[in-house]
mmCIF file of C-alpha atoms and ligand atoms in Angstrom:
data_model
loop_
_atom_site.group_PDB
_atom_site.id
_atom_site.type_symbol
_atom_site.label_atom_id
_atom_site.label_comp_id
_atom_site.label_asym_id
_atom_site.label_seq_id
_atom_site.Cartn_x
_atom_site.Cartn_y
_atom_site.Cartn_z
ATOM 1 C CA MET D 1 0.089 -0.050 -0.190
ATOM 2 C CA SER D 2 1.345 3.333 -0.814
ATOM 3 C CA ARG D 3 2.144 5.659 1.932
ATOM 4 C CA ILE D 4 2.797 9.117 0.199
ATOM 5 C CA LEU D 5 1.251 12.274 2.329
ATOM 6 C CA ARG D 6 0.381 15.044 1.346
ATOM 7 C CA ILE D 7 1.569 17.705 3.809
ATOM 8 C CA GLY D 8 0.776 21.560 3.569
ATOM 9 C CA GLY D 9 3.331 23.579 5.811
ATOM 10 C CA ALA D 10 0.913 26.263 6.450
ATOM 11 C CA GLN D 11 3.508 29.349 6.576
ATOM 12 C CA MET D 12 2.022 32.181 8.956
ATOM 13 C CA GLY D 13 2.714 35.783 8.351
ATOM 14 C CA PRO D 14 3.152 37.778 11.727
ATOM 15 C CA VAL D 15 0.529 37.925 14.461
ATOM 16 C CA GLN D 16 0.722 41.675 16.326
ATOM 17 C CA LYS D 17 0.117 41.720 19.786
ATOM 18 C CA ALA D 18 -3.156 43.217 19.623
ATOM 19 C CA GLU D 19 -4.211 40.234 17.308
ATOM 20 C CA SER D 20 -7.194 38.061 18.773
ATOM 21 C CA ARG D 21 -7.097 34.577 18.874
ATOM 22 C CA GLN D 22 -10.569 33.858 16.477
ATOM 23 C CA ALA D 23 -8.668 36.559 14.347
ATOM 24 C CA VAL D 24 -5.618 34.254 13.886
ATOM 25 C CA VAL D 25 -7.798 31.175 13.915
ATOM 26 C CA ALA D 26 -9.217 32.691 11.169
ATOM 27 C CA ARG D 27 -5.991 32.969 9.184
ATOM 28 C CA MET D 28 -5.872 29.216 10.061
ATOM 29 C CA LEU D 29 -8.901 28.393 8.769
ATOM 30 C CA ASP D 30 -8.177 29.625 5.521
ATOM 31 C CA LEU D 31 -4.943 27.554 4.915
ATOM 32 C CA LEU D 32 -6.930 24.592 6.397
ATOM 33 C CA ALA D 33 -9.232 25.501 2.819
ATOM 34 C CA GLN D 34 -6.335 26.117 0.903
ATOM 35 C CA ALA D 35 -4.365 22.723 2.020
ATOM 36 C CA SER D 36 -8.115 20.798 1.402
ATOM 37 C CA ALA D 37 -8.441 22.443 -1.565
ATOM 38 C CA GLN D 38 -5.158 20.269 -2.514
ATOM 39 C CA LYS D 39 -6.101 17.070 -1.125
ATOM 40 C CA CYS D 40 -3.662 17.747 1.763
ATOM 41 C CA ASP D 41 -3.620 15.023 4.123
ATOM 42 C CA LEU D 42 -1.747 16.966 7.020
ATOM 43 C CA VAL D 43 -1.319 20.312 8.130
ATOM 44 C CA VAL D 44 1.378 21.865 9.627
ATOM 45 C CA TYR D 45 1.405 25.358 11.749
ATOM 46 C CA PRO D 46 4.071 26.862 13.345
ATOM 47 C CA GLU D 47 5.049 27.510 16.853
ATOM 48 C CA LEU D 48 3.227 29.475 19.343
ATOM 49 C CA ALA D 49 0.839 29.633 16.301
ATOM 50 C CA LEU D 50 -2.369 31.546 18.166
ATOM 51 C CA THR D 51 -0.303 35.025 19.060
ATOM 52 C CA THR D 52 2.593 36.484 18.324
ATOM 53 C CA PHE D 53 6.028 35.559 19.589
ATOM 54 C CA PHE D 54 5.139 36.684 23.292
ATOM 55 C CA PRO D 55 8.720 35.362 25.093
ATOM 56 C CA ARG D 56 10.414 38.789 23.448
ATOM 57 C CA TRP D 57 8.147 40.724 25.864
ATOM 58 C CA TYR D 58 9.779 41.590 29.497
ATOM 59 C CA MET D 59 6.235 40.982 31.959
ATOM 60 C CA THR D 60 6.455 41.292 35.394
ATOM 61 C CA GLU D 61 2.719 40.262 35.915
ATOM 62 C CA GLN D 62 1.719 36.982 35.854
ATOM 63 C CA ASN D 63 -1.904 37.799 35.291
ATOM 64 C CA GLU D 64 -0.348 39.400 31.740
ATOM 65 C CA VAL D 65 2.053 36.304 31.168
ATOM 66 C CA ASP D 66 -0.944 33.771 31.909
ATOM 67 C CA SER D 67 -3.185 35.666 29.004
ATOM 68 C CA TRP D 68 -0.799 34.125 26.122
ATOM 69 C CA PHE D 69 -1.702 31.052 27.654
ATOM 70 C CA GLU D 70 -4.448 28.291 26.513
ATOM 71 C CA ARG D 71 -5.388 26.529 29.372
ATOM 72 C CA ASP D 72 -7.571 23.369 27.341
ATOM 73 C CA MET D 73 -7.100 22.643 23.663
ATOM 74 C CA PRO D 74 -9.407 22.515 22.236
ATOM 75 C CA ASN D 75 -10.647 25.639 23.318
ATOM 76 C CA ALA D 76 -13.378 28.159 22.358
ATOM 77 C CA ALA D 77 -11.295 29.910 19.941
ATOM 78 C CA THR D 78 -9.573 26.818 18.633
ATOM 79 C CA ARG D 79 -12.409 25.047 18.478
ATOM 80 C CA PRO D 80 -13.522 25.765 15.210
ATOM 81 C CA LEU D 81 -10.170 25.004 13.303
ATOM 82 C CA PHE D 82 -10.679 21.198 14.896
ATOM 83 C CA LYS D 83 -14.343 21.333 13.348
ATOM 84 C CA ALA D 84 -13.276 22.398 10.237
ATOM 85 C CA ALA D 85 -10.248 19.834 10.140
ATOM 86 C CA ALA D 86 -12.284 16.562 10.504
ATOM 87 C CA ALA D 87 -14.758 17.464 7.913
ATOM 88 C CA ALA D 88 -12.272 17.911 5.865
ATOM 89 C CA ARG D 89 -10.841 14.595 7.740
ATOM 90 C CA ILE D 90 -7.111 16.661 7.140
ATOM 91 C CA GLY D 91 -4.706 16.120 9.923
ATOM 92 C CA LEU D 92 -3.884 18.928 12.342
ATOM 93 C CA SER D 93 -0.249 20.265 13.729
ATOM 94 C CA PHE D 94 0.202 23.583 15.885
ATOM 95 C CA GLY D 95 1.843 25.399 18.641
ATOM 96 C CA TYR D 96 0.791 26.883 21.808
ATOM 97 C CA ALA D 97 1.871 28.162 25.463
ATOM 98 C CA GLU D 98 0.024 25.422 27.326
ATOM 99 C CA LEU D 99 -0.792 26.524 31.141
ATOM 100 C CA THR D 100 -1.702 22.894 32.753
ATOM 101 C CA PRO D 101 -4.145 22.826 35.555
ATOM 102 C CA ASP D 102 -1.612 22.401 38.083
ATOM 103 C CA GLY D 103 0.301 25.507 37.011
ATOM 104 C CA ARG D 104 2.862 24.658 34.729
ATOM 105 C CA ARG D 105 3.675 26.450 31.765
ATOM 106 C CA PHE D 106 5.089 24.897 28.293
ATOM 107 C CA ASN D 107 5.924 25.551 25.118
ATOM 108 C CA THR D 108 3.594 23.150 23.287
ATOM 109 C CA ALA D 109 2.759 21.638 19.706
ATOM 110 C CA ILE D 110 0.170 18.904 19.443
ATOM 111 C CA LEU D 111 -0.687 15.926 16.541
ATOM 112 C CA ALA D 112 -4.460 15.706 15.590
ATOM 113 C CA ASP D 113 -5.752 12.802 13.000
ATOM 114 C CA ARG D 114 -8.182 12.627 10.352
ATOM 115 C CA ASP D 115 -11.102 13.150 12.696
ATOM 116 C CA ALA D 116 -9.019 16.050 14.889
ATOM 117 C CA ARG D 117 -8.451 13.507 17.874
ATOM 118 C CA ILE D 118 -5.164 14.309 19.380
ATOM 119 C CA VAL D 119 -2.980 11.618 18.919
ATOM 120 C CA GLY D 120 0.018 13.077 20.697
ATOM 121 C CA LYS D 121 1.772 16.398 22.570
ATOM 122 C CA TYR D 122 5.122 17.052 22.484
ATOM 123 C CA ARG D 123 6.498 20.056 24.897
ATOM 124 C CA LYS D 124 9.805 21.906 23.957
ATOM 125 C CA VAL D 125 13.165 20.469 25.320
ATOM 126 C CA HIS D 126 15.342 22.921 24.328
ATOM 127 C CA LEU D 127 14.299 25.937 25.786
ATOM 128 C CA PRO D 128 16.658 29.561 24.278
ATOM 129 C CA GLY D 129 17.517 31.898 25.320
ATOM 130 C CA HIS D 130 16.982 33.533 29.160
ATOM 131 C CA ALA D 131 15.405 33.957 32.146
ATOM 132 C CA GLU D 132 15.826 37.623 33.387
ATOM 133 C CA TYR D 133 15.897 41.195 31.676
ATOM 134 C CA ASP D 134 19.096 40.950 29.422
ATOM 135 C CA SER D 135 19.863 44.961 28.764
ATOM 136 C CA ALA D 136 23.287 43.354 26.558
ATOM 137 C CA ARG D 137 21.064 42.523 23.970
ATOM 138 C CA SER D 138 19.215 44.844 21.203
ATOM 139 C CA PHE D 139 16.020 42.328 21.872
ATOM 140 C CA GLN D 140 14.906 39.961 24.633
ATOM 141 C CA HIS D 141 14.177 36.289 24.519
ATOM 142 C CA LEU D 142 12.354 34.559 27.726
ATOM 143 C CA GLU D 143 11.189 31.144 26.797
ATOM 144 C CA LYS D 144 13.071 30.420 29.757
ATOM 145 C CA ARG D 145 11.173 32.759 31.888
ATOM 146 C CA TYR D 146 7.861 31.857 30.895
ATOM 147 C CA PHE D 147 8.453 28.074 30.271
ATOM 148 C CA GLU D 148 9.671 24.829 31.913
ATOM 149 C CA PRO D 149 11.645 22.617 30.257
ATOM 150 C CA GLY D 150 9.124 19.604 28.146
ATOM 151 C CA ASP D 151 8.862 16.652 30.915
ATOM 152 C CA LEU D 152 7.705 14.077 28.059
ATOM 153 C CA GLY D 153 10.879 13.171 26.061
ATOM 154 C CA PHE D 154 10.738 12.890 22.225
ATOM 155 C CA PRO D 155 7.898 10.871 21.962
ATOM 156 C CA VAL D 156 6.940 9.602 18.310
ATOM 157 C CA TRP D 157 3.058 8.218 17.307
ATOM 158 C CA ARG D 158 1.970 5.598 14.993
ATOM 159 C CA CYS D 159 -0.447 7.918 12.510
ATOM 160 C CA PHE D 160 -1.315 8.484 8.854
ATOM 161 C CA GLY D 161 0.170 5.085 8.335
ATOM 162 C CA GLY D 162 3.278 5.850 9.510
ATOM 163 C CA ILE D 163 5.652 6.912 12.288
ATOM 164 C CA VAL D 164 5.445 10.473 13.265
ATOM 165 C CA GLY D 165 7.364 13.078 15.501
ATOM 166 C CA LEU D 166 7.158 16.389 16.740
ATOM 167 C CA CYS D 167 9.695 19.211 17.746
ATOM 168 C CA ILE D 168 9.546 22.694 18.368
ATOM 169 C CA CYS D 169 11.970 25.263 16.754
ATOM 170 C CA ASN D 170 15.476 25.705 18.419
ATOM 171 C CA ASP D 171 15.210 21.735 18.830
ATOM 172 C CA ARG D 172 15.775 21.846 15.352
ATOM 173 C CA ARG D 173 19.226 22.503 16.498
ATOM 174 C CA TRP D 174 20.055 19.953 18.586
ATOM 175 C CA PRO D 175 21.304 16.983 16.534
ATOM 176 C CA GLU D 176 20.095 14.577 19.627
ATOM 177 C CA THR D 177 16.515 15.681 19.076
ATOM 178 C CA TYR D 178 15.889 13.503 15.640
ATOM 179 C CA ARG D 179 18.185 10.951 16.973
ATOM 180 C CA VAL D 180 16.149 10.302 19.874
ATOM 181 C CA MET D 181 12.959 9.968 17.366
ATOM 182 C CA ALA D 182 14.640 8.447 14.825
ATOM 183 C CA LEU D 183 15.359 5.319 17.269
ATOM 184 C CA GLN D 184 12.330 4.821 17.576
ATOM 185 C CA GLY D 185 11.902 4.530 13.464
ATOM 186 C CA VAL D 186 10.442 8.254 12.917
ATOM 187 C CA GLU D 187 9.773 8.613 9.100
ATOM 188 C CA LEU D 188 8.162 12.228 9.445
ATOM 189 C CA ILE D 189 8.983 14.946 12.175
ATOM 190 C CA VAL D 190 7.232 18.204 12.281
ATOM 191 C CA LEU D 191 7.859 21.331 13.602
ATOM 192 C CA GLY D 192 7.185 25.198 13.670
ATOM 193 C CA TYR D 193 9.689 27.764 14.316
ATOM 194 C CA ASN D 194 9.858 31.619 15.081
ATOM 195 C CA THR D 195 13.209 32.243 14.135
ATOM 196 C CA PRO D 196 14.053 36.067 14.677
ATOM 197 C CA ALA D 197 15.744 38.007 11.453
ATOM 198 C CA GLY D 198 18.810 38.980 13.282
ATOM 199 C CA ASN D 199 20.807 37.995 16.227
ATOM 200 C CA SER D 200 20.436 40.015 19.615
ATOM 201 C CA GLN D 201 23.745 39.609 20.465
ATOM 202 C CA LYS D 202 25.924 39.414 17.439
ATOM 203 C CA ALA D 203 24.728 42.618 15.205
ATOM 204 C CA GLU D 204 26.375 41.535 11.931
ATOM 205 C CA GLU D 205 24.596 38.365 12.102
ATOM 206 C CA GLY D 206 21.504 39.372 10.195
ATOM 207 C CA PRO D 207 18.834 36.987 8.239
ATOM 208 C CA GLU D 208 21.104 35.506 5.019
ATOM 209 C CA ARG D 209 22.974 33.959 7.785
ATOM 210 C CA ARG D 210 19.677 32.664 9.721
ATOM 211 C CA ARG D 211 18.816 31.373 6.680
ATOM 212 C CA PHE D 212 21.509 28.997 6.270
ATOM 213 C CA HIS D 213 21.693 27.799 9.751
ATOM 214 C CA ASN D 214 18.034 26.800 9.229
ATOM 215 C CA ARG D 215 18.852 24.882 6.110
ATOM 216 C CA LEU D 216 21.812 23.478 7.710
ATOM 217 C CA CYS D 217 20.244 21.671 10.560
ATOM 218 C CA LEU D 218 17.259 20.510 8.533
ATOM 219 C CA GLN D 219 18.796 18.953 5.876
ATOM 220 C CA ALA D 220 21.051 17.694 7.743
ATOM 221 C CA GLY D 221 18.309 16.491 10.521
ATOM 222 C CA ALA D 222 16.816 14.232 8.163
ATOM 223 C CA TYR D 223 19.477 13.239 5.969
ATOM 224 C CA GLN D 224 21.227 12.046 9.206
ATOM 225 C CA ASN D 225 18.262 10.283 10.275
ATOM 226 C CA SER D 226 16.763 9.065 6.948
ATOM 227 C CA THR D 227 13.289 11.217 7.968
ATOM 228 C CA TRP D 228 10.776 13.900 6.196
ATOM 229 C CA VAL D 229 11.028 16.893 8.273
ATOM 230 C CA VAL D 230 8.629 19.517 7.578
ATOM 231 C CA ALA D 231 9.555 23.159 9.091
ATOM 232 C CA VAL D 232 6.969 25.768 9.247
ATOM 233 C CA ALA D 233 7.518 29.766 10.416
ATOM 234 C CA LYS D 234 6.391 32.378 11.235
ATOM 235 C CA GLY D 235 7.659 35.117 9.281
ATOM 236 C CA GLY D 236 7.285 38.702 8.989
ATOM 237 C CA VAL D 237 7.347 41.380 11.032
ATOM 238 C CA GLU D 238 5.539 41.521 14.515
ATOM 239 C CA ASP D 239 5.919 44.741 16.339
ATOM 240 C CA GLY D 240 8.806 46.014 15.285
ATOM 241 C CA HIS D 241 10.875 42.527 15.196
ATOM 242 C CA ALA D 242 11.362 40.525 12.102
ATOM 243 C CA MET D 243 11.709 36.702 11.559
ATOM 244 C CA ILE D 244 12.773 34.699 8.626
ATOM 245 C CA ALA D 245 10.231 32.853 7.706
ATOM 246 C CA GLY D 246 11.457 30.153 4.642
ATOM 247 C CA SER D 247 9.352 26.554 5.792
ATOM 248 C CA MET D 248 10.493 23.899 4.124
ATOM 249 C CA THR D 249 9.910 20.768 3.541
ATOM 250 C CA VAL D 250 13.084 18.300 3.517
ATOM 251 C CA ASN D 251 13.175 14.403 2.101
ATOM 252 C CA PRO D 252 15.159 11.768 3.785
ATOM 253 C CA ASP D 253 17.975 12.681 1.141
ATOM 254 C CA GLY D 254 18.257 16.259 2.558
ATOM 255 C CA GLU D 255 17.286 17.640 -0.480
ATOM 256 C CA ILE D 256 14.353 20.764 0.194
ATOM 257 C CA VAL D 257 11.198 19.462 -2.149
ATOM 258 C CA ALA D 258 9.164 22.585 -0.790
ATOM 259 C CA GLU D 259 10.251 25.956 0.126
ATOM 260 C CA ALA D 260 7.953 29.131 0.758
ATOM 261 C CA LYS D 261 8.420 32.060 -0.791
ATOM 262 C CA THR D 262 7.168 34.956 0.551
ATOM 263 C CA GLU D 263 7.087 35.576 4.584
ATOM 264 C CA ASP D 264 3.436 35.768 5.350
ATOM 265 C CA ASP D 265 0.753 33.567 4.763
ATOM 266 C CA GLU D 266 1.455 30.577 2.769
ATOM 267 C CA LEU D 267 0.723 27.365 2.149
ATOM 268 C CA ILE D 268 3.907 24.923 0.761
ATOM 269 C CA VAL D 269 2.654 21.511 -0.359
ATOM 270 C CA ALA D 270 5.121 18.479 -0.859
ATOM 271 C CA ASP D 271 3.851 14.885 -1.282
ATOM 272 C CA CYS D 272 5.847 13.160 1.350
ATOM 273 C CA ASP D 273 6.157 8.960 0.735
ATOM 274 C CA LEU D 274 7.271 7.586 3.523
ATOM 275 C CA ASP D 275 8.667 4.565 1.934
ATOM 276 C CA ALA D 276 11.622 6.738 0.951
ATOM 277 C CA THR D 277 13.049 6.699 4.446
ATOM 278 C CA LEU D 278 13.312 2.707 4.230
ATOM 279 C CA PHE D 279 16.738 2.960 2.062
ATOM 280 C CA GLY D 280 18.739 5.218 4.258
ATOM 281 C CA LYS D 281 17.420 2.933 7.385
ATOM 282 C CA GLN D 282 19.130 0.337 5.801
ATOM 283 C CA THR D 283 22.117 1.124 4.272
ATOM 284 C CA VAL D 284 24.035 4.081 5.605
ATOM 285 C CA PHE D 285 22.153 5.007 8.798
ATOM 286 C CA ASP D 286 20.782 1.505 9.639
ATOM 287 C CA PHE D 287 21.665 2.129 13.399
ATOM 288 C CA ALA D 288 21.547 -1.550 14.376
ATOM 289 C CA ARG D 289 24.469 -1.777 12.342
ATOM 290 C CA HIS D 290 26.774 0.719 12.461
ATOM 291 C CA ARG D 291 25.793 2.520 15.637
ATOM 292 C CA ARG D 292 28.809 2.126 18.796
ATOM 293 C CA ILE D 293 26.827 3.223 21.256
ATOM 294 C CA GLU D 294 29.988 2.274 23.824
ATOM 295 C CA HIS D 295 31.468 5.457 22.758
ATOM 296 C CA TYR D 296 28.654 7.715 23.066
ATOM 297 C CA GLY D 297 28.442 8.198 27.313
ATOM 298 C CA ARG D 298 29.545 11.441 27.151
ATOM 299 C CA ILE D 299 26.217 12.352 24.983
ATOM 300 C CA THR D 300 23.728 11.572 27.997
ATOM 301 C CA ALA D 301 26.503 11.972 31.082
ATOM 302 C CA GLN D 302 27.800 15.256 30.465
ATOM 303 C CA THR D 303 25.978 18.979 29.242
ATOM 304 C CA GLY D 304 28.788 21.220 29.403
ATOM 305 C CA ILE D 305 32.782 20.789 27.494
ATOM 306 C CA VAL D 306 35.073 18.986 29.431
ATOM 307 C CA ARG D 307 38.594 20.051 27.950
ATOM 308 C CA PRO D 308 41.570 17.654 28.547
ATOM 309 C CA ARG D 309 43.774 18.755 31.267
ATOM 310 C CA GLU D 310 46.694 21.411 30.113
HETATM 311 N N1 CDT C 401 11.614 30.290 19.159
HETATM 312 C C1 CDT C 401 13.340 29.760 19.391
HETATM 313 O O1 CDT C 401 13.221 29.308 19.832
HETATM 314 N N2 CDT C 401 13.711 30.722 18.353
HETATM 315 C C2 CDT C 401 15.175 30.236 18.501
HETATM 316 C C3 CDT C 401 16.156 31.384 18.897
HETATM 317 C C4 CDT C 401 17.414 30.862 19.007
HETATM 318 S S1 CDT C 401 18.392 32.385 17.911
HETATM 319 C C5 CDT C 401 19.491 31.026 17.184
HETATM 320 C C6 CDT C 401 15.248 29.643 17.164
HETATM 321 O O2 CDT C 401 16.125 28.509 17.375
HETATM 322 O O3 CDT C 401 15.341 30.044 16.141
#
């Protein structure tokens, strides 16, 4: 049986601070309608899709912080999206800020099947940035202030006839992210991202270098783990802060097969043959034959660098 999934990467243009969840969901519904017209099986939206990228704003009032979080999923604002996806028989993935009943806060993404049932949840493990206001930076990135690191690891799920995993934004820069999922046989990794167009600590680093790093990580992650990767951005300028956009789908050979042309709401569509992951997994990246775990202990035994003694 063919395992070709048509996947829509639903890049979103900027979401301003003042934009309501309802207005954002209306845009997401429009992208879903485009995906449906193109017969997509799954549509993937960005990280923190429902709001602006609020971790760039320093906040001290917990009420204000919590206004960016969702207590339930689906909820009143997102229910129309789940309903429309179920009616169109299209799977969904998107990111949002999650506030749990016991008061924990995570940067979260969900995967829903064709009945719009949530079958997978992932909480971002690699939180970038800092926890306190940093006047040395040209702008803030306060994910370590507003979220705790994900506590669910890197699970994968049998869904859409294949094995699917999620990660979020900065996770894509870390080879461990892909490898832990690949060790569970992952065939498709979907992720959303909000990447600033500049480096707050290095003025000379602009959008071109940032787009290069984006492609470098996604293409290497796909190739080295023989998996499809669908990476979907929020782009454009949010309240004066530019982001790189550049959503793409990468095949298990590490080649880009679809790429966004704009920095706005834009659907990129690719047919992803999950069987195309098999060759790499059975040859160069046949983990069972070639991995040498006796030499990898440091990967889990230490976090920072330990240099040899002088
Ligand atoms: N949202 C998010 O994780 N952004 C980070 C910024 C870090 S800058 C290297 C990212 O990896 O794009």
